[in-house]
Amino acid sequence: MATPLQHRAGHSGSRILSVATYRPRTEVGNEPIAALIDSSDEWIRRRCGIESRRRAAPDEGLVMMAAAAASKALAGAGVDPRDVSAVLVATMSHRGRATTAAPLVADALGATAAAAMDLGAACAGFPYALATADALVRGGTAGHVVVVGAERMTDLIDERDRSTAFLFGDGAGAVVVGPSETRGIGPVVWGADGSKSEVLRYDEAGILRMAGPEVFRWATSVVPDVARRALDAAGVSADDLAAFIPHQANLRITSAAAKALGLGPHVTVATDIITNGNTGAASIPQAMAALPDTSGPALLVGFGAGLAYAAQVVTLP
């Protein structure tokens, strides 16, 4: 009979200890973008709800933004970087000479003993990475995990493309996940539909191309469904929620999902997209940090290229 392998003792649950963001210095309104796509401020607001977004300067690289957000999150959690077991970076826009961003972020933090890896699930990347962190902590593989969503989406867009030029912004958001006696991160409900991957893809030059109407129809269908399944998996109802924090892709998608879920007026619905644009994998933690003094359970939903999606209920820090 084979000798059984030893295993590490896990934890009853995990929770988000803190959340922080890095928002680039430069704010860009709709007018200069509209001028390049033969459009208007009014058309952009009506199409997606965005009034402005942040754009990273040359000295605001993806790793720098990710490390800045993560450093603030660690300080907020009171966790020493040397006590971090893993650094997970969700991104679709890392273009540095290093093949992955996470080891560079870990080094910048001083988390020199931490495992570090990028997670590529596009705009669903943050809930994917959060589910991974939860499993690492509960399984005993990690004590504290830094989860970062970081993007320089404006590196990926054609400024004259009427489908994408007005949507995206840059920035980073981070959380610290640690052990808890009770579960503060609910079971993830996730999936992907590769048969529709062509509607949101890179072209031969590495520029992001999107079939907007098709993506909108897919998102308004998948978000309420995966959201309901995540609520069921966590054993809570929409009435129990304090907040709804979907990926900030389009204000119309957010509004349609909130209506479909029947969210009451007591539920704070994240609308960070209005002044921050779509920041890809960074949008959920950035929107979480922007919520006005909200505590209790929040429903997170990510969705995007792949086409990938994920949702979970979490207790806000």
PDB file of C-alpha atoms in Angstrom:
ATOM      1  CA  MET A   1       0.000   0.000   0.000  1.00  0.00           C
ATOM      2  CA  ALA A   2       1.405   3.383  -1.009  1.00  0.00           C
ATOM      3  CA  THR A   3       2.364   5.803   1.734  1.00  0.00           C
ATOM      4  CA  PRO A   4      -0.209   8.635   1.844  1.00  0.00           C
ATOM      5  CA  LEU A   5       1.165  12.061   1.048  1.00  0.00           C
ATOM      6  CA  GLN A   6       1.176  14.688   3.733  1.00  0.00           C
ATOM      7  CA  HIS A   7      -1.092  17.709   3.329  1.00  0.00           C
ATOM      8  CA  ARG A   8      -1.261  21.163   4.807  1.00  0.00           C
ATOM      9  CA  ALA A   9      -4.040  22.146   7.158  1.00  0.00           C
ATOM     10  CA  GLY A  10      -6.425  24.579   5.518  1.00  0.00           C
ATOM     11  CA  HIS A  11      -8.765  27.217   6.867  1.00  0.00           C
ATOM     12  CA  SER A  12     -12.519  27.246   7.339  1.00  0.00           C
ATOM     13  CA  GLY A  13     -12.833  30.173   4.992  1.00  0.00           C
ATOM     14  CA  SER A  14     -11.191  33.216   3.511  1.00  0.00           C
ATOM     15  CA  ARG A  15     -12.169  36.851   3.222  1.00  0.00           C
ATOM     16  CA  ILE A  16     -11.170  40.111   1.588  1.00  0.00           C
ATOM     17  CA  LEU A  17      -9.213  42.093   4.164  1.00  0.00           C
ATOM     18  CA  SER A  18      -8.784  45.335   2.213  1.00  0.00           C
ATOM     19  CA  VAL A  19      -9.184  46.919  -1.203  1.00  0.00           C
ATOM     20  CA  ALA A  20      -7.247  49.736  -2.877  1.00  0.00           C
ATOM     21  CA  THR A  21      -6.768  51.291  -6.308  1.00  0.00           C
ATOM     22  CA  TYR A  22      -4.401  53.233  -8.483  1.00  0.00           C
ATOM     23  CA  ARG A  23      -6.025  55.674 -10.892  1.00  0.00           C
ATOM     24  CA  PRO A  24      -3.779  57.397 -13.452  1.00  0.00           C
ATOM     25  CA  ARG A  25      -3.287  61.136 -13.139  1.00  0.00           C
ATOM     26  CA  THR A  26      -4.740  62.115 -16.525  1.00  0.00           C
ATOM     27  CA  GLU A  27      -8.513  62.336 -16.886  1.00  0.00           C
ATOM     28  CA  VAL A  28      -9.882  62.401 -20.438  1.00  0.00           C
ATOM     29  CA  GLY A  29     -13.407  63.567 -21.224  1.00  0.00           C
ATOM     30  CA  ASN A  30     -15.500  62.531 -24.196  1.00  0.00           C
ATOM     31  CA  GLU A  31     -14.892  65.514 -26.450  1.00  0.00           C
ATOM     32  CA  PRO A  32     -11.346  64.717 -27.704  1.00  0.00           C
ATOM     33  CA  ILE A  33     -12.310  61.090 -28.293  1.00  0.00           C
ATOM     34  CA  ALA A  34     -15.546  61.992 -30.055  1.00  0.00           C
ATOM     35  CA  ALA A  35     -13.628  64.256 -32.441  1.00  0.00           C
ATOM     36  CA  LEU A  36     -11.624  61.280 -33.737  1.00  0.00           C
ATOM     37  CA  ILE A  37     -14.619  59.005 -34.348  1.00  0.00           C
ATOM     38  CA  ASP A  38     -17.005  61.542 -35.868  1.00  0.00           C
ATOM     39  CA  SER A  39     -19.223  61.401 -32.804  1.00  0.00           C
ATOM     40  CA  SER A  40     -20.256  63.535 -29.817  1.00  0.00           C
ATOM     41  CA  ASP A  41     -20.198  63.622 -26.041  1.00  0.00           C
ATOM     42  CA  GLU A  42     -23.965  63.065 -26.001  1.00  0.00           C
ATOM     43  CA  TRP A  43     -23.693  59.974 -28.253  1.00  0.00           C
ATOM     44  CA  ILE A  44     -21.021  58.396 -26.029  1.00  0.00           C
ATOM     45  CA  ARG A  45     -22.991  59.046 -22.839  1.00  0.00           C
ATOM     46  CA  ARG A  46     -26.130  57.572 -24.380  1.00  0.00           C
ATOM     47  CA  ARG A  47     -24.274  54.549 -25.765  1.00  0.00           C
ATOM     48  CA  CYS A  48     -22.423  53.476 -22.604  1.00  0.00           C
ATOM     49  CA  GLY A  49     -22.856  56.039 -19.806  1.00  0.00           C
ATOM     50  CA  ILE A  50     -19.206  57.117 -19.756  1.00  0.00           C
ATOM     51  CA  GLU A  51     -18.410  60.774 -19.086  1.00  0.00           C
ATOM     52  CA  SER A  52     -14.632  60.436 -18.625  1.00  0.00           C
ATOM     53  CA  ARG A  53     -11.866  57.906 -18.138  1.00  0.00           C
ATOM     54  CA  ARG A  54      -8.236  57.788 -16.952  1.00  0.00           C
ATOM     55  CA  ARG A  55      -5.294  57.321 -19.286  1.00  0.00           C
ATOM     56  CA  ALA A  56      -1.880  56.235 -18.082  1.00  0.00           C
ATOM     57  CA  ALA A  57       1.144  58.423 -18.815  1.00  0.00           C
ATOM     58  CA  PRO A  58       4.412  56.858 -20.025  1.00  0.00           C
ATOM     59  CA  ASP A  59       5.683  56.670 -16.442  1.00  0.00           C
ATOM     60  CA  GLU A  60       2.524  54.868 -15.298  1.00  0.00           C
ATOM     61  CA  GLY A  61       3.290  51.376 -16.497  1.00  0.00           C
ATOM     62  CA  LEU A  62       1.089  48.384 -15.783  1.00  0.00           C
ATOM     63  CA  VAL A  63       3.485  46.938 -13.201  1.00  0.00           C
ATOM     64  CA  MET A  64       3.869  50.315 -11.485  1.00  0.00           C
ATOM     65  CA  MET A  65       0.085  50.774 -11.235  1.00  0.00           C
ATOM     66  CA  ALA A  66      -0.437  47.191 -10.031  1.00  0.00           C
ATOM     67  CA  ALA A  67       2.264  47.510  -7.378  1.00  0.00           C
ATOM     68  CA  ALA A  68       0.914  50.861  -6.177  1.00  0.00           C
ATOM     69  CA  ALA A  69      -2.608  49.474  -5.710  1.00  0.00           C
ATOM     70  CA  ALA A  70      -1.294  46.301  -4.062  1.00  0.00           C
ATOM     71  CA  SER A  71       0.974  48.234  -1.696  1.00  0.00           C
ATOM     72  CA  LYS A  72      -1.969  50.335  -0.517  1.00  0.00           C
ATOM     73  CA  ALA A  73      -4.093  47.203  -0.070  1.00  0.00           C
ATOM     74  CA  LEU A  74      -1.386  45.545   2.044  1.00  0.00           C
ATOM     75  CA  ALA A  75      -1.107  48.656   4.202  1.00  0.00           C
ATOM     76  CA  GLY A  76      -4.879  48.715   4.621  1.00  0.00           C
ATOM     77  CA  ALA A  77      -4.891  45.065   5.682  1.00  0.00           C
ATOM     78  CA  GLY A  78      -1.906  45.501   8.004  1.00  0.00           C
ATOM     79  CA  VAL A  79      -0.080  42.662   6.229  1.00  0.00           C
ATOM     80  CA  ASP A  80       3.686  42.719   5.787  1.00  0.00           C
ATOM     81  CA  PRO A  81       4.750  41.943   2.194  1.00  0.00           C
ATOM     82  CA  ARG A  82       7.059  39.257   3.585  1.00  0.00           C
ATOM     83  CA  ASP A  83       3.975  37.417   4.837  1.00  0.00           C
ATOM     84  CA  VAL A  84       2.384  37.222   1.379  1.00  0.00           C
ATOM     85  CA  SER A  85       2.207  33.681   0.019  1.00  0.00           C
ATOM     86  CA  ALA A  86       1.098  34.500  -3.526  1.00  0.00           C
ATOM     87  CA  VAL A  87       0.611  37.436  -5.873  1.00  0.00           C
ATOM     88  CA  LEU A  88      -1.996  36.958  -8.609  1.00  0.00           C
ATOM     89  CA  VAL A  89      -2.283  39.555 -11.371  1.00  0.00           C
ATOM     90  CA  ALA A  90      -5.326  39.474 -13.652  1.00  0.00           C
ATOM     91  CA  THR A  91      -4.521  41.323 -16.874  1.00  0.00           C
ATOM     92  CA  MET A  92      -4.992  41.196 -20.627  1.00  0.00           C
ATOM     93  CA  SER A  93      -2.760  44.135 -21.501  1.00  0.00           C
ATOM     94  CA  HIS A  94       0.693  43.375 -20.071  1.00  0.00           C
ATOM     95  CA  ARG A  95       3.183  44.107 -22.846  1.00  0.00           C
ATOM     96  CA  GLY A  96       6.437  44.408 -20.937  1.00  0.00           C
ATOM     97  CA  ARG A  97       9.634  42.614 -21.854  1.00  0.00           C
ATOM     98  CA  ALA A  98       9.027  40.148 -19.014  1.00  0.00           C
ATOM     99  CA  THR A  99       6.550  37.489 -20.053  1.00  0.00           C
ATOM    100  CA  THR A 100       4.444  37.961 -16.923  1.00  0.00           C
ATOM    101  CA  ALA A 101       3.718  40.943 -14.696  1.00  0.00           C
ATOM    102  CA  ALA A 102       3.121  39.204 -11.362  1.00  0.00           C
ATOM    103  CA  PRO A 103       6.775  38.428 -10.510  1.00  0.00           C
ATOM    104  CA  LEU A 104       7.646  42.067 -11.153  1.00  0.00           C
ATOM    105  CA  VAL A 105       4.780  43.221  -8.936  1.00  0.00           C
ATOM    106  CA  ALA A 106       5.844  40.823  -6.161  1.00  0.00           C
ATOM    107  CA  ASP A 107       9.408  42.125  -6.386  1.00  0.00           C
ATOM    108  CA  ALA A 108       8.232  45.738  -6.239  1.00  0.00           C
ATOM    109  CA  LEU A 109       6.199  44.925  -3.132  1.00  0.00           C
ATOM    110  CA  GLY A 110       9.056  43.139  -1.399  1.00  0.00           C
ATOM    111  CA  ALA A 111       7.066  39.896  -1.410  1.00  0.00           C
ATOM    112  CA  THR A 112      10.191  38.033  -2.451  1.00  0.00           C
ATOM    113  CA  ALA A 113       9.101  34.614  -1.166  1.00  0.00           C
ATOM    114  CA  ALA A 114       5.658  34.700  -2.778  1.00  0.00           C
ATOM    115  CA  ALA A 115       4.508  32.619  -5.700  1.00  0.00           C
ATOM    116  CA  ALA A 116       3.558  34.959  -8.545  1.00  0.00           C
ATOM    117  CA  MET A 117       1.558  34.414 -11.698  1.00  0.00           C
ATOM    118  CA  ASP A 118      -0.599  36.221 -14.224  1.00  0.00           C
ATOM    119  CA  LEU A 119      -4.138  35.051 -14.844  1.00  0.00           C
ATOM    120  CA  GLY A 120      -5.578  35.698 -18.287  1.00  0.00           C
ATOM    121  CA  ALA A 121      -9.361  35.664 -18.357  1.00  0.00           C
ATOM    122  CA  ALA A 122      -9.803  39.148 -19.829  1.00  0.00           C
ATOM    123  CA  CYS A 123     -12.479  41.218 -18.095  1.00  0.00           C
ATOM    124  CA  ALA A 124     -13.536  38.178 -16.036  1.00  0.00           C
ATOM    125  CA  GLY A 125      -9.984  37.923 -14.708  1.00  0.00           C
ATOM    126  CA  PHE A 126     -10.548  39.445 -11.290  1.00  0.00           C
ATOM    127  CA  PRO A 127     -13.282  37.037 -10.098  1.00  0.00           C
ATOM    128  CA  TYR A 128     -11.264  34.158 -11.593  1.00  0.00           C
ATOM    129  CA  ALA A 129      -8.203  35.267  -9.600  1.00  0.00           C
ATOM    130  CA  LEU A 130     -10.276  35.875  -6.468  1.00  0.00           C
ATOM    131  CA  ALA A 131     -11.671  32.336  -6.666  1.00  0.00           C
ATOM    132  CA  THR A 132      -8.111  31.024  -7.037  1.00  0.00           C
ATOM    133  CA  ALA A 133      -6.966  32.989  -3.983  1.00  0.00           C
ATOM    134  CA  ASP A 134      -9.916  31.677  -1.964  1.00  0.00           C
ATOM    135  CA  ALA A 135      -9.021  28.080  -2.876  1.00  0.00           C
ATOM    136  CA  LEU A 136      -5.344  28.624  -2.011  1.00  0.00           C
ATOM    137  CA  VAL A 137      -6.152  29.987   1.433  1.00  0.00           C
ATOM    138  CA  ARG A 138      -8.861  27.470   2.308  1.00  0.00           C
ATOM    139  CA  GLY A 139      -6.683  24.621   1.050  1.00  0.00           C
ATOM    140  CA  GLY A 140      -3.763  25.656   3.230  1.00  0.00           C
ATOM    141  CA  THR A 141      -1.432  26.407   0.335  1.00  0.00           C
ATOM    142  CA  ALA A 142      -1.378  30.141   1.113  1.00  0.00           C
ATOM    143  CA  GLY A 143      -1.789  32.384   4.129  1.00  0.00           C
ATOM    144  CA  HIS A 144      -2.272  35.802   2.521  1.00  0.00           C
ATOM    145  CA  VAL A 145      -2.771  36.384  -1.193  1.00  0.00           C
ATOM    146  CA  VAL A 146      -2.590  39.663  -3.086  1.00  0.00           C
ATOM    147  CA  VAL A 147      -5.051  39.759  -5.997  1.00  0.00           C
ATOM    148  CA  VAL A 148      -4.574  42.554  -8.531  1.00  0.00           C
ATOM    149  CA  GLY A 149      -6.502  43.568 -11.620  1.00  0.00           C
ATOM    150  CA  ALA A 150      -4.345  45.884 -13.727  1.00  0.00           C
ATOM    151  CA  GLU A 151      -4.740  47.187 -17.264  1.00  0.00           C
ATOM    152  CA  ARG A 152      -3.414  49.717 -19.739  1.00  0.00           C
ATOM    153  CA  MET A 153      -6.350  49.160 -22.048  1.00  0.00           C
ATOM    154  CA  THR A 154      -5.552  52.261 -24.077  1.00  0.00           C
ATOM    155  CA  ASP A 155      -2.463  50.429 -25.377  1.00  0.00           C
ATOM    156  CA  LEU A 156      -4.808  47.975 -27.083  1.00  0.00           C
ATOM    157  CA  ILE A 157      -7.292  50.224 -28.855  1.00  0.00           C
ATOM    158  CA  ASP A 158      -7.498  52.028 -32.157  1.00  0.00           C
ATOM    159  CA  GLU A 159      -8.397  55.622 -31.297  1.00  0.00           C
ATOM    160  CA  ARG A 160     -10.456  55.858 -34.509  1.00  0.00           C
ATOM    161  CA  ASP A 161     -12.473  52.677 -33.950  1.00  0.00           C
ATOM    162  CA  ARG A 162     -16.088  53.676 -33.202  1.00  0.00           C
ATOM    163  CA  SER A 163     -16.658  50.352 -31.403  1.00  0.00           C
ATOM    164  CA  THR A 164     -13.907  50.654 -28.798  1.00  0.00           C
ATOM    165  CA  ALA A 165     -12.185  54.065 -28.761  1.00  0.00           C
ATOM    166  CA  PHE A 166     -14.551  55.647 -26.218  1.00  0.00           C
ATOM    167  CA  LEU A 167     -14.962  52.670 -23.876  1.00  0.00           C
ATOM    168  CA  PHE A 168     -11.660  51.928 -22.230  1.00  0.00           C
ATOM    169  CA  GLY A 169      -9.468  53.414 -19.534  1.00  0.00           C
ATOM    170  CA  ASP A 170      -6.373  52.455 -17.548  1.00  0.00           C
ATOM    171  CA  GLY A 171      -5.752  51.657 -13.898  1.00  0.00           C
ATOM    172  CA  ALA A 172      -5.367  49.006 -11.228  1.00  0.00           C
ATOM    173  CA  GLY A 173      -7.264  47.655  -8.244  1.00  0.00           C
ATOM    174  CA  ALA A 174      -6.103  45.192  -5.604  1.00  0.00           C
ATOM    175  CA  VAL A 175      -7.377  43.220  -2.647  1.00  0.00           C
ATOM    176  CA  VAL A 176      -5.669  41.202   0.067  1.00  0.00           C
ATOM    177  CA  VAL A 177      -7.253  37.821   0.815  1.00  0.00           C
ATOM    178  CA  GLY A 178      -6.593  36.114   4.134  1.00  0.00           C
ATOM    179  CA  PRO A 179      -7.932  33.315   6.346  1.00  0.00           C
ATOM    180  CA  SER A 180     -11.249  33.572   8.139  1.00  0.00           C
ATOM    181  CA  GLU A 181     -13.253  31.392  10.525  1.00  0.00           C
ATOM    182  CA  THR A 182     -16.263  31.803   8.252  1.00  0.00           C
ATOM    183  CA  ARG A 183     -16.504  32.089   4.468  1.00  0.00           C
ATOM    184  CA  GLY A 184     -16.259  35.653   3.255  1.00  0.00           C
ATOM    185  CA  ILE A 185     -15.847  34.604  -0.386  1.00  0.00           C
ATOM    186  CA  GLY A 186     -18.660  32.478  -1.741  1.00  0.00           C
ATOM    187  CA  PRO A 187     -18.411  29.646  -4.263  1.00  0.00           C
ATOM    188  CA  VAL A 188     -17.490  30.818  -7.737  1.00  0.00           C
ATOM    189  CA  VAL A 189     -19.815  30.140 -10.656  1.00  0.00           C
ATOM    190  CA  TRP A 190     -17.871  30.393 -13.884  1.00  0.00           C
ATOM    191  CA  GLY A 191     -17.611  29.272 -17.469  1.00  0.00           C
ATOM    192  CA  ALA A 192     -16.676  30.229 -21.004  1.00  0.00           C
ATOM    193  CA  ASP A 193     -18.077  30.091 -24.521  1.00  0.00           C
ATOM    194  CA  GLY A 194     -15.190  29.842 -26.966  1.00  0.00           C
ATOM    195  CA  SER A 195     -17.579  29.482 -29.900  1.00  0.00           C
ATOM    196  CA  LYS A 196     -18.219  33.237 -29.637  1.00  0.00           C
ATOM    197  CA  SER A 197     -14.577  34.300 -29.201  1.00  0.00           C
ATOM    198  CA  GLU A 198     -14.504  36.158 -32.528  1.00  0.00           C
ATOM    199  CA  VAL A 199     -16.830  38.903 -31.275  1.00  0.00           C
ATOM    200  CA  LEU A 200     -14.096  40.233 -28.956  1.00  0.00           C
ATOM    201  CA  ARG A 201     -10.568  39.543 -30.156  1.00  0.00           C
ATOM    202  CA  TYR A 202      -7.164  40.898 -31.123  1.00  0.00           C
ATOM    203  CA  ASP A 203      -6.442  41.578 -34.777  1.00  0.00           C
ATOM    204  CA  GLU A 204      -3.136  40.787 -36.479  1.00  0.00           C
ATOM    205  CA  ALA A 205      -1.597  43.994 -35.125  1.00  0.00           C
ATOM    206  CA  GLY A 206      -2.602  43.203 -31.540  1.00  0.00           C
ATOM    207  CA  ILE A 207      -5.402  45.783 -31.481  1.00  0.00           C
ATOM    208  CA  LEU A 208      -8.625  44.924 -29.674  1.00  0.00           C
ATOM    209  CA  ARG A 209     -11.640  44.577 -31.970  1.00  0.00           C
ATOM    210  CA  MET A 210     -15.206  44.165 -30.787  1.00  0.00           C
ATOM    211  CA  ALA A 211     -18.554  43.455 -32.375  1.00  0.00           C
ATOM    212  CA  GLY A 212     -20.405  45.732 -29.976  1.00  0.00           C
ATOM    213  CA  PRO A 213     -24.056  44.701 -30.539  1.00  0.00           C
ATOM    214  CA  GLU A 214     -23.199  40.998 -30.311  1.00  0.00           C
ATOM    215  CA  VAL A 215     -21.219  41.482 -27.091  1.00  0.00           C
ATOM    216  CA  PHE A 216     -24.039  43.577 -25.610  1.00  0.00           C
ATOM    217  CA  ARG A 217     -26.648  40.893 -26.357  1.00  0.00           C
ATOM    218  CA  TRP A 218     -24.416  38.157 -24.931  1.00  0.00           C
ATOM    219  CA  ALA A 219     -23.627  40.113 -21.764  1.00  0.00           C
ATOM    220  CA  THR A 220     -27.241  41.080 -21.023  1.00  0.00           C
ATOM    221  CA  SER A 221     -28.122  37.405 -21.299  1.00  0.00           C
ATOM    222  CA  VAL A 222     -25.255  35.810 -19.365  1.00  0.00           C
ATOM    223  CA  VAL A 223     -24.882  38.305 -16.490  1.00  0.00           C
ATOM    224  CA  PRO A 224     -28.319  37.812 -14.867  1.00  0.00           C
ATOM    225  CA  ASP A 225     -28.058  34.036 -15.272  1.00  0.00           C
ATOM    226  CA  VAL A 226     -24.596  33.629 -13.745  1.00  0.00           C
ATOM    227  CA  ALA A 227     -25.513  36.168 -11.044  1.00  0.00           C
ATOM    228  CA  ARG A 228     -28.564  34.153  -9.972  1.00  0.00           C
ATOM    229  CA  ARG A 229     -26.498  30.970  -9.878  1.00  0.00           C
ATOM    230  CA  ALA A 230     -23.849  32.662  -7.720  1.00  0.00           C
ATOM    231  CA  LEU A 231     -26.537  33.837  -5.286  1.00  0.00           C
ATOM    232  CA  ASP A 232     -27.912  30.298  -5.076  1.00  0.00           C
ATOM    233  CA  ALA A 233     -24.420  28.850  -4.558  1.00  0.00           C
ATOM    234  CA  ALA A 234     -23.801  31.267  -1.680  1.00  0.00           C
ATOM    235  CA  GLY A 235     -27.211  30.586  -0.139  1.00  0.00           C
ATOM    236  CA  VAL A 236     -28.369  34.197  -0.261  1.00  0.00           C
ATOM    237  CA  SER A 237     -31.021  36.118  -2.146  1.00  0.00           C
ATOM    238  CA  ALA A 238     -30.913  39.397  -4.022  1.00  0.00           C
ATOM    239  CA  ASP A 239     -32.696  40.972  -1.032  1.00  0.00           C
ATOM    240  CA  ASP A 240     -29.736  40.054   1.192  1.00  0.00           C
ATOM    241  CA  LEU A 241     -27.257  42.038  -0.886  1.00  0.00           C
ATOM    242  CA  ALA A 242     -25.703  45.310   0.124  1.00  0.00           C
ATOM    243  CA  ALA A 243     -24.065  45.894  -3.252  1.00  0.00           C
ATOM    244  CA  PHE A 244     -23.948  44.714  -6.853  1.00  0.00           C
ATOM    245  CA  ILE A 245     -20.517  45.122  -8.470  1.00  0.00           C
ATOM    246  CA  PRO A 246     -20.454  43.908 -12.070  1.00  0.00           C
ATOM    247  CA  HIS A 247     -17.576  44.407 -14.481  1.00  0.00           C
ATOM    248  CA  GLN A 248     -17.825  48.028 -15.576  1.00  0.00           C
ATOM    249  CA  ALA A 249     -18.318  47.408 -19.301  1.00  0.00           C
ATOM    250  CA  ASN A 250     -21.354  49.525 -20.109  1.00  0.00           C
ATOM    251  CA  LEU A 251     -23.805  51.350 -17.874  1.00  0.00           C
ATOM    252  CA  ARG A 252     -26.698  49.978 -19.916  1.00  0.00           C
ATOM    253  CA  ILE A 253     -25.549  46.391 -19.220  1.00  0.00           C
ATOM    254  CA  THR A 254     -25.301  47.164 -15.502  1.00  0.00           C
ATOM    255  CA  SER A 255     -28.760  48.738 -15.423  1.00  0.00           C
ATOM    256  CA  ALA A 256     -30.321  45.868 -17.381  1.00  0.00           C
ATOM    257  CA  ALA A 257     -28.771  43.281 -15.047  1.00  0.00           C
ATOM    258  CA  ALA A 258     -29.868  45.128 -11.905  1.00  0.00           C
ATOM    259  CA  LYS A 259     -33.417  45.278 -13.266  1.00  0.00           C
ATOM    260  CA  ALA A 260     -33.405  41.595 -14.258  1.00  0.00           C
ATOM    261  CA  LEU A 261     -32.244  40.621 -10.760  1.00  0.00           C
ATOM    262  CA  GLY A 262     -34.955  42.754  -9.167  1.00  0.00           C
ATOM    263  CA  LEU A 263     -32.504  44.613  -6.936  1.00  0.00           C
ATOM    264  CA  GLY A 264     -34.184  46.807  -4.364  1.00  0.00           C
ATOM    265  CA  PRO A 265     -33.279  50.439  -3.601  1.00  0.00           C
ATOM    266  CA  HIS A 266     -31.218  49.300  -0.601  1.00  0.00           C
ATOM    267  CA  VAL A 267     -28.678  47.638  -2.919  1.00  0.00           C
ATOM    268  CA  THR A 268     -25.832  49.919  -3.983  1.00  0.00           C
ATOM    269  CA  VAL A 269     -25.137  49.370  -7.690  1.00  0.00           C
ATOM    270  CA  ALA A 270     -21.568  50.148  -8.757  1.00  0.00           C
ATOM    271  CA  THR A 271     -21.381  52.751 -11.521  1.00  0.00           C
ATOM    272  CA  ASP A 272     -17.670  53.534 -11.489  1.00  0.00           C
ATOM    273  CA  ILE A 273     -17.701  53.344 -15.297  1.00  0.00           C
ATOM    274  CA  ILE A 274     -19.183  56.847 -15.482  1.00  0.00           C
ATOM    275  CA  THR A 275     -15.918  58.542 -14.505  1.00  0.00           C
ATOM    276  CA  ASN A 276     -13.452  55.680 -14.971  1.00  0.00           C
ATOM    277  CA  GLY A 277     -14.413  53.933 -18.203  1.00  0.00           C
ATOM    278  CA  ASN A 278     -13.972  50.213 -18.775  1.00  0.00           C
ATOM    279  CA  THR A 279     -10.703  49.195 -17.114  1.00  0.00           C
ATOM    280  CA  GLY A 280     -10.874  45.495 -17.954  1.00  0.00           C
ATOM    281  CA  ALA A 281      -9.762  43.184 -15.155  1.00  0.00           C
ATOM    282  CA  ALA A 282      -9.218  46.216 -12.901  1.00  0.00           C
ATOM    283  CA  SER A 283     -12.820  47.383 -13.052  1.00  0.00           C
ATOM    284  CA  ILE A 284     -14.354  45.269 -10.272  1.00  0.00           C
ATOM    285  CA  PRO A 285     -11.815  46.073  -7.528  1.00  0.00           C
ATOM    286  CA  GLN A 286     -11.773  49.720  -8.597  1.00  0.00           C
ATOM    287  CA  ALA A 287     -15.570  49.850  -8.426  1.00  0.00           C
ATOM    288  CA  MET A 288     -15.500  48.068  -5.067  1.00  0.00           C
ATOM    289  CA  ALA A 289     -13.121  50.670  -3.653  1.00  0.00           C
ATOM    290  CA  ALA A 290     -15.305  53.490  -4.977  1.00  0.00           C
ATOM    291  CA  LEU A 291     -18.467  52.339  -3.179  1.00  0.00           C
ATOM    292  CA  PRO A 292     -19.698  54.816  -0.563  1.00  0.00           C
ATOM    293  CA  ASP A 293     -19.272  53.294   2.937  1.00  0.00           C
ATOM    294  CA  THR A 294     -20.978  50.002   2.106  1.00  0.00           C
ATOM    295  CA  SER A 295     -20.648  46.848   4.180  1.00  0.00           C
ATOM    296  CA  GLY A 296     -22.208  43.414   3.900  1.00  0.00           C
ATOM    297  CA  PRO A 297     -22.554  40.936   1.044  1.00  0.00           C
ATOM    298  CA  ALA A 298     -21.788  42.044  -2.498  1.00  0.00           C
ATOM    299  CA  LEU A 299     -22.362  40.211  -5.756  1.00  0.00           C
ATOM    300  CA  LEU A 300     -19.433  40.355  -8.180  1.00  0.00           C
ATOM    301  CA  VAL A 301     -19.819  39.450 -11.860  1.00  0.00           C
ATOM    302  CA  GLY A 302     -17.060  39.523 -14.464  1.00  0.00           C
ATOM    303  CA  PHE A 303     -17.480  38.899 -18.190  1.00  0.00           C
ATOM    304  CA  GLY A 304     -15.533  39.535 -21.365  1.00  0.00           C
ATOM    305  CA  ALA A 305     -13.275  38.203 -24.101  1.00  0.00           C
ATOM    306  CA  GLY A 306     -12.961  34.473 -24.394  1.00  0.00           C
ATOM    307  CA  LEU A 307     -15.899  34.659 -23.920  1.00  0.00           C
ATOM    308  CA  ALA A 308     -15.391  34.094 -20.186  1.00  0.00           C
ATOM    309  CA  TYR A 309     -17.585  34.858 -17.204  1.00  0.00           C
ATOM    310  CA  ALA A 310     -17.530  34.373 -13.424  1.00  0.00           C
ATOM    311  CA  ALA A 311     -19.500  35.448 -10.377  1.00  0.00           C
ATOM    312  CA  GLN A 312     -19.322  35.104  -6.599  1.00  0.00           C
ATOM    313  CA  VAL A 313     -20.793  36.683  -3.503  1.00  0.00           C
ATOM    314  CA  VAL A 314     -18.258  38.252  -1.117  1.00  0.00           C
ATOM    315  CA  THR A 315     -18.384  40.057   2.193  1.00  0.00           C
ATOM    316  CA  LEU A 316     -17.087  43.580   1.661  1.00  0.00           C
ATOM    317  CA  PRO A 317     -14.050  44.526   3.759  1.00  0.00           C
TER     318      PRO A 317
END
